[in-house]
PDB file of C-alpha atoms in Angstrom:
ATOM      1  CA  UNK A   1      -9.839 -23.083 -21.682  1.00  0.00           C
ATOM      2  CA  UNK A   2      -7.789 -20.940 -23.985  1.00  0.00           C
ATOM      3  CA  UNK A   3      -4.479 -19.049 -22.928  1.00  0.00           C
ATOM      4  CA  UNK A   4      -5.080 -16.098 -19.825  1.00  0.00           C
ATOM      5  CA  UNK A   5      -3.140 -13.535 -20.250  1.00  0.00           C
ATOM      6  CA  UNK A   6      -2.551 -10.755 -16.882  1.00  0.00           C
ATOM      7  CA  UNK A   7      -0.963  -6.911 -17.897  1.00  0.00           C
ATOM      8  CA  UNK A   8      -0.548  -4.194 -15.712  1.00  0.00           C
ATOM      9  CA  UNK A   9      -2.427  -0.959 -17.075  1.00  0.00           C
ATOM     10  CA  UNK A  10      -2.990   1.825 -15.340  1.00  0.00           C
ATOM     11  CA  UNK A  11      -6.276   2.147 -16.665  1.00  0.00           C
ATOM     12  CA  UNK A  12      -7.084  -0.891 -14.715  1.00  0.00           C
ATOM     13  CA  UNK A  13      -5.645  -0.214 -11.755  1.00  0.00           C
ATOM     14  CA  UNK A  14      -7.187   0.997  -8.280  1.00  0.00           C
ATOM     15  CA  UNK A  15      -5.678   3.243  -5.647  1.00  0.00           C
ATOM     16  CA  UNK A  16      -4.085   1.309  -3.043  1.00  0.00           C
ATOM     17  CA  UNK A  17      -1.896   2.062   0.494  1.00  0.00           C
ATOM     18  CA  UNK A  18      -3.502   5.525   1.418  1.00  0.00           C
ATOM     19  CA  UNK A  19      -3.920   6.112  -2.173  1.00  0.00           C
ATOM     20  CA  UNK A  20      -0.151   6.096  -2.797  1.00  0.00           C
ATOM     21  CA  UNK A  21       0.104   3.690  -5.136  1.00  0.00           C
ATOM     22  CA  UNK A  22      -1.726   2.128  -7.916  1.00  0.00           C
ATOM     23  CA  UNK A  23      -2.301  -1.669  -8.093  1.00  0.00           C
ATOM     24  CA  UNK A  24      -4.021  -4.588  -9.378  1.00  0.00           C
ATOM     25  CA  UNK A  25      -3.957  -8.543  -9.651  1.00  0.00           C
ATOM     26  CA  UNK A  26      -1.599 -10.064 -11.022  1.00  0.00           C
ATOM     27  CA  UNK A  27      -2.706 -13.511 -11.784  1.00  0.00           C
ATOM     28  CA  UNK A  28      -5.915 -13.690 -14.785  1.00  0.00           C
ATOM     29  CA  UNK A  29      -9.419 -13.614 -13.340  1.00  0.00           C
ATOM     30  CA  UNK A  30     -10.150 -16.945 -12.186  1.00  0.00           C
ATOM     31  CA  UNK A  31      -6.883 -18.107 -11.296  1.00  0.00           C
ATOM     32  CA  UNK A  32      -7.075 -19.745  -7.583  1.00  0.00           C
ATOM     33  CA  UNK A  33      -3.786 -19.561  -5.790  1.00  0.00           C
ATOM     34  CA  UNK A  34      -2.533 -20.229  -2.293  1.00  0.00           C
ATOM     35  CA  UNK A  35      -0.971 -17.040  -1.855  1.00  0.00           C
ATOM     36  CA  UNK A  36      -2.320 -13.319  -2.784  1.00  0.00           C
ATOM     37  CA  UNK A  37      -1.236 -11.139  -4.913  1.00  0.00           C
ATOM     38  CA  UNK A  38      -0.854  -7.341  -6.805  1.00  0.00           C
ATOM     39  CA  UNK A  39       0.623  -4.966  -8.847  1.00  0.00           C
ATOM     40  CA  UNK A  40       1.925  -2.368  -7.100  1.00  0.00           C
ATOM     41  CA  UNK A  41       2.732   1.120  -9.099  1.00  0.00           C
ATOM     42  CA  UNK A  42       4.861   4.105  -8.973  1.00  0.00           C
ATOM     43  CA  UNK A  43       6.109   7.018 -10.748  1.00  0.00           C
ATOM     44  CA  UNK A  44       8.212  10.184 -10.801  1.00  0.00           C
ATOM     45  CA  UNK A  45       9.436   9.816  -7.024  1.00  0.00           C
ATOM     46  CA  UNK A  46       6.430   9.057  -5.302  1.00  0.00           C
ATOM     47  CA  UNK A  47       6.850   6.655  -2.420  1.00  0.00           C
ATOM     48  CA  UNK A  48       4.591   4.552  -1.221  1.00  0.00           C
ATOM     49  CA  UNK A  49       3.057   4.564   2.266  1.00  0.00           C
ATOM     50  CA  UNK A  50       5.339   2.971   4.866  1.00  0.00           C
ATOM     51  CA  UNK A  51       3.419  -0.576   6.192  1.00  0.00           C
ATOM     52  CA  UNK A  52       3.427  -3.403   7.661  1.00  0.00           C
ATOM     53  CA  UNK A  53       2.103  -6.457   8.216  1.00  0.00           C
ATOM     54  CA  UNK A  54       2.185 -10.468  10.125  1.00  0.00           C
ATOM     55  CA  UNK A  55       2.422 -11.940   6.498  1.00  0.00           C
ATOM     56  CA  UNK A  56       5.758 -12.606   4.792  1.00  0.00           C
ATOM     57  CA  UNK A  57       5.889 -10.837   1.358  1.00  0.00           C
ATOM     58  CA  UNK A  58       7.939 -11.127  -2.145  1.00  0.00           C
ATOM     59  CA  UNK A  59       8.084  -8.381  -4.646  1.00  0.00           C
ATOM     60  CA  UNK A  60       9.693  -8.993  -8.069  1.00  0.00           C
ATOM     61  CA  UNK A  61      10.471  -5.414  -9.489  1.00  0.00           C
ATOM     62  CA  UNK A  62       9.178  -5.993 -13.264  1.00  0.00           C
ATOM     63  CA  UNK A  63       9.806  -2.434 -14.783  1.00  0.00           C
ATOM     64  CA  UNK A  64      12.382   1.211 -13.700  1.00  0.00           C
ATOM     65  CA  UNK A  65      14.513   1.965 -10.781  1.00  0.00           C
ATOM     66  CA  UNK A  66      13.765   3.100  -7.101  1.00  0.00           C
ATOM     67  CA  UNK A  67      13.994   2.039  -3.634  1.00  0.00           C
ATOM     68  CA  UNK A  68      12.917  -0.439  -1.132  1.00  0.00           C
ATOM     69  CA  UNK A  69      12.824   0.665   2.161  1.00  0.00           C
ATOM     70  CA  UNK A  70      12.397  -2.774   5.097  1.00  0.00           C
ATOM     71  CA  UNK A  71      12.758  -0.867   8.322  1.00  0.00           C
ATOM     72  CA  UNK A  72      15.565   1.536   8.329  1.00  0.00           C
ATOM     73  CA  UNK A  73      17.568   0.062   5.237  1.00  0.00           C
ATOM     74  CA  UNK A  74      17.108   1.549   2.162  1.00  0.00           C
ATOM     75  CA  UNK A  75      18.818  -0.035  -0.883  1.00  0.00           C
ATOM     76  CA  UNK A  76      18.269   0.917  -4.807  1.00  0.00           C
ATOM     77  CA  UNK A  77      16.116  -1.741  -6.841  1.00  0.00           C
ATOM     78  CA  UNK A  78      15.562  -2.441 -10.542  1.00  0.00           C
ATOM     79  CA  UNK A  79      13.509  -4.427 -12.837  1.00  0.00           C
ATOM     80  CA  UNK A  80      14.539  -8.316 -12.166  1.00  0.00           C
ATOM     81  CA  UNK A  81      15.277  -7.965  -8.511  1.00  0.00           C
ATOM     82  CA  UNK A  82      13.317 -10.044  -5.947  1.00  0.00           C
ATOM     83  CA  UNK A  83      12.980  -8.529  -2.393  1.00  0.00           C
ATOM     84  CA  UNK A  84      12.358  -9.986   0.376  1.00  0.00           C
ATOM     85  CA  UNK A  85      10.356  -8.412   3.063  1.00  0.00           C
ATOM     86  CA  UNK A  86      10.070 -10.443   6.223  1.00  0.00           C
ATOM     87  CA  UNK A  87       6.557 -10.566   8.620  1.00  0.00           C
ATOM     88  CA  UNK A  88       6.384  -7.242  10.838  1.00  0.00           C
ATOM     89  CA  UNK A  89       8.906  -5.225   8.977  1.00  0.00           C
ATOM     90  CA  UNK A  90       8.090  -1.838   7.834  1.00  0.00           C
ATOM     91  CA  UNK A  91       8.512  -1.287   4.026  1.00  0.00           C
ATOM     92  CA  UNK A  92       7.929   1.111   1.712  1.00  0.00           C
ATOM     93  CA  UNK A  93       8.838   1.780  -2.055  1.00  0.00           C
ATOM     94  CA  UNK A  94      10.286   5.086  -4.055  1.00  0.00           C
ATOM     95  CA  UNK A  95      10.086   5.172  -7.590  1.00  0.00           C
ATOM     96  CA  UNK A  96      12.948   7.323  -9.323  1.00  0.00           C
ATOM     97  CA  UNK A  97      12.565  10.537  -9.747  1.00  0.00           C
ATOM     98  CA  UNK A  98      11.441  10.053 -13.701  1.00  0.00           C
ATOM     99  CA  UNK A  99       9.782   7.581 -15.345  1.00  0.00           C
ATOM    100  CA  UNK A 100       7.334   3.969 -14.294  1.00  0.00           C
ATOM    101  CA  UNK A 101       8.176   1.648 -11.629  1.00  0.00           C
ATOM    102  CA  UNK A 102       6.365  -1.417 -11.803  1.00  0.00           C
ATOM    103  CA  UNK A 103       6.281  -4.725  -9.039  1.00  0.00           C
ATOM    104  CA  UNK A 104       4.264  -8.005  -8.389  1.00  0.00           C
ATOM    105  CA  UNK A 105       3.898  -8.211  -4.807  1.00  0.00           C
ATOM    106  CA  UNK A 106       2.836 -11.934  -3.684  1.00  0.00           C
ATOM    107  CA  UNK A 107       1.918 -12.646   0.145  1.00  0.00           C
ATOM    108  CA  UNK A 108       1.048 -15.677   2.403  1.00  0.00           C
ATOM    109  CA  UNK A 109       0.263 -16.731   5.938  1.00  0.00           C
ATOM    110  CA  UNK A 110       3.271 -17.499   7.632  1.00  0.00           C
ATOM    111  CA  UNK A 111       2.853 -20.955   8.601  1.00  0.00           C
ATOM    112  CA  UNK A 112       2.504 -22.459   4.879  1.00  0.00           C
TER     113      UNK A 112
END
């Protein structure tokens, strides 16, 4: 089968959340999982469009600094943090005001 190999590119990537963010799988084409799954992408201080939803949801922030927003919290977030956002909750993210930030996002239906 060979090695598969997922990357992030803009290039890539599709508009997403009102078309405030960028994303894309993240596992290689062909890859069945239990769970879904994106990329979700910022930059220079844009935010993403506040949602929510009955799912519980992970992001692992891979690349830059910004914010996570769950309901009326808002705490600063970097690459190697995992957030968790719980089923219902409101969130949002805010990339810093320069450069990339760069998540995986991975979702499921709450009773697995």
């Amino acid at each position: 089968m060979g090695i598969q190999i997922s990357r992030f590119t803009k290039e890539k990537a599709e508009s997403a959340h009102a078309n405030t963010i960028l994303a894309m799988p993240v596992l290689p084409e062909g890859v069945k999982a239990p769970f879904s799954h994106a990329y979700g992408y910022l930059e220079n201080g844009n935010m993403m469009e506040p949602h929510a939803h009955p799912t519980p949801e992970v992001y692992i922030v891979i690349s830059g600094k910004g914010y996570v927003m769950i309901d009326d919290e808002r705490q600063e977030v970097a690459n190697g943090d995992v957030i968790n956002i719980p089923p219902d909750a409101s969130h949002s993210m805010i990339a810093q005001e320069q450069g990339d930030f760069l998540w995986a996002a991975f979702w499921w239906k709450a009773d697995n």
